[in-house]
Amino acid sequence: MNMLTTKRALPLLIASALLLISCAPKAEKTADSGEKTVSLAVFVPGVLAGSPTYEMMDEGVRKAAAEKGAEVRTVEGGFNQAEWKPQVLALAAEKKYDLIITSNPSMPEICRDIKKIYPDQEFLVLEGSRIDNDTVATFLFSHLDLSYMLGYFAGLVTSSTELDGSNSDLKVGLIAGQEYPEMMQKIKPGFEQGVKAAAPGGSVDFRVIGNWYDAAKASDLAMGMFDEGVDVILTIAGGANQGVVSAAKDKGRYVLWYDTDGYDIEPGVILGSGIIREDIAAYEQTHLYLEGKLEQGSSVYAGAAEGYVDFIEESELYRTHVPAAIREALTLEADRLRNGSLKLD
Amino acid sequence: MSDNSKIVLELKNVTQIFAESGVRACHDISMQVQGSEILAVMGENGAGKSTLMFLISGFMEPGRGEILCRGGKNPADLRALVGMVHQKPLLAGDLSVLENIILGPEKGLFRKDVLKEEIAAVQERYNLPLDLHLKAKQLTAPQIQRCELIRALWKNKELLILDEPTASLSTTQSEELFELLLRLKGEGKTVIFISHKIHEVMKVADRIAVIRRGELQGIDAKGNLSPREISRLMIGEDTLPGEEPAAEKRGEIDRTGVPVLELSNLGYSETGTRRLDSINLSLYPGEILGMGGIRENGLTHVEDILCGLEQPDTGFILLNGKNRMPLTPLKLRRSGISYIPADRLKRGAAPESTLAENLSVLKRQAGFGSYRKRLFSWAGQFISDHAIKGEAKQKVKTLSGGNIQKMIVARELENNPPLLIVSEPSWGLDFKSRDRLHSQLVQAREEGIAILLLTTDLDELLSLSDRICVLTEGRLTEIERTEEQWNRYYIGEKMTGADRA
Amino acid sequence: MILAIFGSATPLILAALGGLLTERAGILNIALEGMILGSAFAAVIVGGMTGSLALAVLAAIGAGVLAALLFNLGTFTLKGNPFITGLGINVLVPALTVSISQSLYGNQGIIRPDGLSGISRIGGMDIFIPLALLLAVLLQIIFFRTRKGLIIRSCGEQEDLLRARGINPVSIKKEMVIYSGLFSGLAGAALSLGLGVYVPGMSAGKGWIALVAIYLGYRKVPGVVAACLLFSLAEWGANRAQGFLGVPPTLILSFPYFMTMAALWLFSVKKRKKVDCSGGFRVN
Amino acid sequence: MKKFRIPAALPVLALCLGVSALIIFLFSSAPGETLYYFFPAVLSNRLYTGEMLNTMVLLSLTGLGIVLSFRAGSFNLGGEGQVYTGAICAVLAARLLPDLPGALGIPVLLAAGVLGGALLAFISGILKALWNVDDLISTFLLSSGVSKVIDYLISGPLSDPDSYLMTTVPLPEKYRLASLMIPSPFNISFILPLLLLPLFHWFLNHTRQGYELQITGSSSSFARHSGLNTGIYQTLPLTVSGALHGLAGALVLTGTYFAGIQGLTSGLGWNGIAVALIAGNKVPGLLPAALFFAWITQGSRIAVLHSDLSLELGAIIQGVLFLLISSAVLRIKIRRGR
């Protein structure tokens, strides 16, 4: 019986295998026809859906590519950071892409490792910091600037008497998906510094969800914090942010958004929003590359002064829901960062 | 006899072959069952009786042939007509007795109090006391049977099938059951029951059907068949099973040394009830000590305590003079003691494993190289030595009950244990196997093995034991070997506590 | 506090009750996780389109039942291993939700329709909280007061008994899987409608915890509800503890598991008497 | 008796191929290319082949752990945590003993992983043996809890201050298993399943202890009353199962990631269960089952990277394959029974 089925199935299997191999793409053909189009790959360490910053990066790259007639392929890597390296490695191994663009503080080290194996592969990493003798191009946003501004705003909100949702406790909250290095080394300290600058004696209640998608747990955490006197929370927890917003809406408290314009998400609840201009950075850097001006190993550090991170003030919703006194105080402090008179470290 | 209007059930050329094992359980059986009669179905273990009953009760559908129920073929009719009391417990352990009784394909809510009253009325009427609130898993074998009986009567089934109903009953209980069956017959109901025991069949049955190897050997009124004929039809030989091996007069057993097993002041309570009360006994090499009783009257607890499963509240168990408390199954086995449990398919064998694997616990297959090779060749030899009908690589659950017990007994006696604890060894065995088993036990005794026999079967108790003690409501009484006490009536009364009533 | 604990326990209770039905019928329902997620998704989509709570809940139930039908297809029609079939559904559902939302909403993974938040709340209380408790009571009544309940309770234990009584155990099993899809549907609806948003992956292991709760509650309705509450209490405590304990938050995330484990152990120590039942496989 | 199980699974594999091809044809704009990337492309270069083989090695180890515990009647649902524990224990060992020569250091690291995984599973085993604590729940709860603790260790006390990944400091070069198919992580560890699988097959089928273990698994009550030491057979197989998971964890560390990075288990525990079930709970089936599984995962990863197959569609295909593959396993069983 077994042998019979084996005999029957084997030719079938072989046939299908042959068929599959014959499907192999004949990629080399285009190379002969004169001019070679530049091929770019965007590697998203996560998923595009629901991650506006990655969407902005993708958008920026595509805009530049469209202008210069380059091809773009976007690949989503999923949430498991352990899988990113093998995936980028596989992209590089294909030797099809002239430049791989990605965005995450952890990507430079991964790309540098891959560069050791494929020295010809070129990389551009947004959100990545430079090291000495770097082999990949990096572009770093100042999270310290941004979190400071949001912290300062949070301090103003919690000490305000004009806002209905603000109480007398000088407590503000910070919810993170996980305790990752960027969070612990830049965002949390910057945020705390900002809070203390606006509201001396203010404190930051920092809590962690454990993942980036458990919105229910995020909501429970936020509820607890609100019950304990927190009146505004900065949430940096991916999809789970939504739970914080729902909790704040229920409790009549406030949420700060971090990296994209978040006012629309829940008007009146999202009281303040930062932005990281990943689209502009991606566009500019890709453009540079396509013009042959991007050097591997180069790096840009972009803070509030350079205009790549900022607190969004020019929103109708912001103006409607935030009292003028707070807005003015924030502008004052933010301008110090914008014009470079205040330097954080 | 053939009054067509009285026929409730008719089998026409019924054949059943099991696809998985290829076993032909029933072959071309045709017979009629009439209203208000008691029909006994007899046959050896594995003859196909139970399968036939499954077919009749609508539990299985026959592979070939048909079963006509009042002229129709509808299996639903069959189920409505027939109430079956299974041999193996077929109840949901987690449900109460009441819930097990009312479980059925009907729909909707039920009113517990109403149903309880209804069922209590049935119990009252037929004198079948049983606490309806007990969980089925707490029931003893006779209680399980009673539960199914109550259901059949409550459902007003016209045809009752009882699969070896007396296997786990004491003599008195069996007699009560037969009285009930006769009464039901009087009420116009039909009863089919399976049995091995010729004497009880001759006592109550109107007609007797004999099955051998799945084929109907004969069916006739009781008067037309002699025990000798029945036995010949059953086993296909012209030998009447010998009377129970007579308890020969034996020389005095040396009871001066250290007893192999000594129980001292053993006591056990369960949920506040005193189940065992200051049990004392000593067992010496070369004797069979029979302990009679009713399962629920403490015999089960004695078994559980002796096999190390339960810990007594008070008292000690001494093996070869040494205190072995707390006793565990592992300790018991490490002391070389053998144990033939009443619950064969759980404690005595692993039904899902092969025969060889079931024998492997003997640890007799020393040597080098592949254990599998050694085990299977050894097991094959063992199986043929002990005339077990099966193959080494056959799963135990595919063997007949008698063969499983044969395997267990042979295995437990293989190591010449100093002590054998054996509980209900002949449950569900036909008389040939039973005889064989009894002579095995007697021979083991001759070889100097001390045997503690726990049994509800009076005949077994009387014929095998050198000494007998009876457990009544948790207390142990020794029976004197006198004309007056050493007989089934005295012991039976002792067991049920009727002597004190 | 009590309301908060009941609130976060509600999806768990609903899913666990559904799982309990299949468990009693003799099937380990690994697919709860996928069922919850699919239903949470359907609830938000339909709730967002129609603004109707009833339709949203119906859609969630529909999605749960659909996943259950798939489970039945794999397990009974194709005679597959329920564990692998369940895993398959848990892989399949999240992917399907993303594909569907891509075709409906473009590239959005998170769906936050207007006017959905608070839709399931009446007078400050989420209606799913009383609903879950009501269903628990109802289930207890079904188990102990209806004939069907008897059948379900004996199905996982003694299939032959059912056959002997003229009932097909396989159809009971299929039915219970569908009911568990229904319950998981409610669980998903409670999860996403309570927040007014769908987030990919938002079931976040609730199906697994629900399974654990079934065993922890000794496969009885009150026990299962208590187990869910216990877990939510532990989680609530851990959430609060992040605010005042000097212990790193990530470490605190492990507390609910260890507390539940400790509870399980204590119950077992207390309960252990005679162990004479065979182990055997639960999977195949 | 030497009949091999897997040939009978060939028609099923063909069916799986067919169904995935169908899905791809329906949803892909360039189905030919996608199909190529999904299946044969895995063998098209050293990286893909090596990664697949590496996954296969790891999965066959965790699958073996699952089979072993299944056979003894235990259900190890805590594979993920055990793999993770194994990895972190190896990290700790590398920290504590930084100065060993590589030839000694790597075995020490592996041993640490084995011990870690074993210890975690041992707790469940001993709780089952002593108090009849359900192993299915206890392995799951312990694993989930311990995973959070390890997450904490990696992001906290053990974290690499120089890295933006949630990871520990990378292992020194000498503690890494050299790749045999650069740039893939495929390394010498492939020897381990080649040794361990036959060893355990032999153990289960050709030693008394193996038989006793399986009897305990099929009827623990019979085993108890027959005087088998059921306590050991309830504890030890689960412990060894944990040890194998721990080994896989240590191998992931020393052979694949070289650092205790969060998420390095990537489903090894869960997929081990699937592999064990696909293999029909038989040791000889493990390698082909692991190969099948690794191929599908690698194929869908490549297809997502290089064709227009989306992440979701890859997952959908995997899900559908799950629905089919186990059904097939059962069909084979029925056929063989007759």
Short mmCIF file of C-alpha atoms in Angstrom, two decimals, chain D residues 3 5 27 29 36 50-51 55 69-70 72 75 115 128 152 159 177 187 192 212 225 282 296 302:
data_model
loop_
_atom_site.label_atom_id
_atom_site.label_comp_id
_atom_site.label_asym_id
_atom_site.label_seq_id
_atom_site.Cartn_x
_atom_site.Cartn_y
_atom_site.Cartn_z
CA LYS D 3 8.73 0.13 6.78
CA ARG D 5 6.35 6.08 7.43
CA PHE D 27 -3.64 36.07 -5.59
CA SER D 29 0.26 38.86 -10.11
CA TYR D 36 9.50 29.59 -7.66
CA GLY D 50 21.71 26.86 5.01
CA GLU D 51 19.04 28.74 6.91
CA THR D 55 15.92 25.62 11.19
CA SER D 69 7.14 13.73 26.49
CA PHE D 70 4.12 12.64 24.46
CA ALA D 72 5.47 9.27 28.37
CA PHE D 75 2.23 17.35 27.26
CA LEU D 115 20.54 22.30 32.24
CA LYS D 128 3.02 16.26 38.27
CA TYR D 152 13.65 41.58 31.67
CA SER D 159 21.65 44.05 28.12
CA LEU D 177 29.78 27.74 16.05
CA ASN D 187 26.79 24.78 11.38
CA LEU D 192 23.33 16.51 17.00
CA GLU D 212 8.52 1.28 30.60
CA HIS D 225 0.53 -1.15 40.00
CA LYS D 282 7.41 8.83 15.86
CA ILE D 296 7.63 26.03 4.23
CA ILE D 302 11.88 34.17 0.63
#
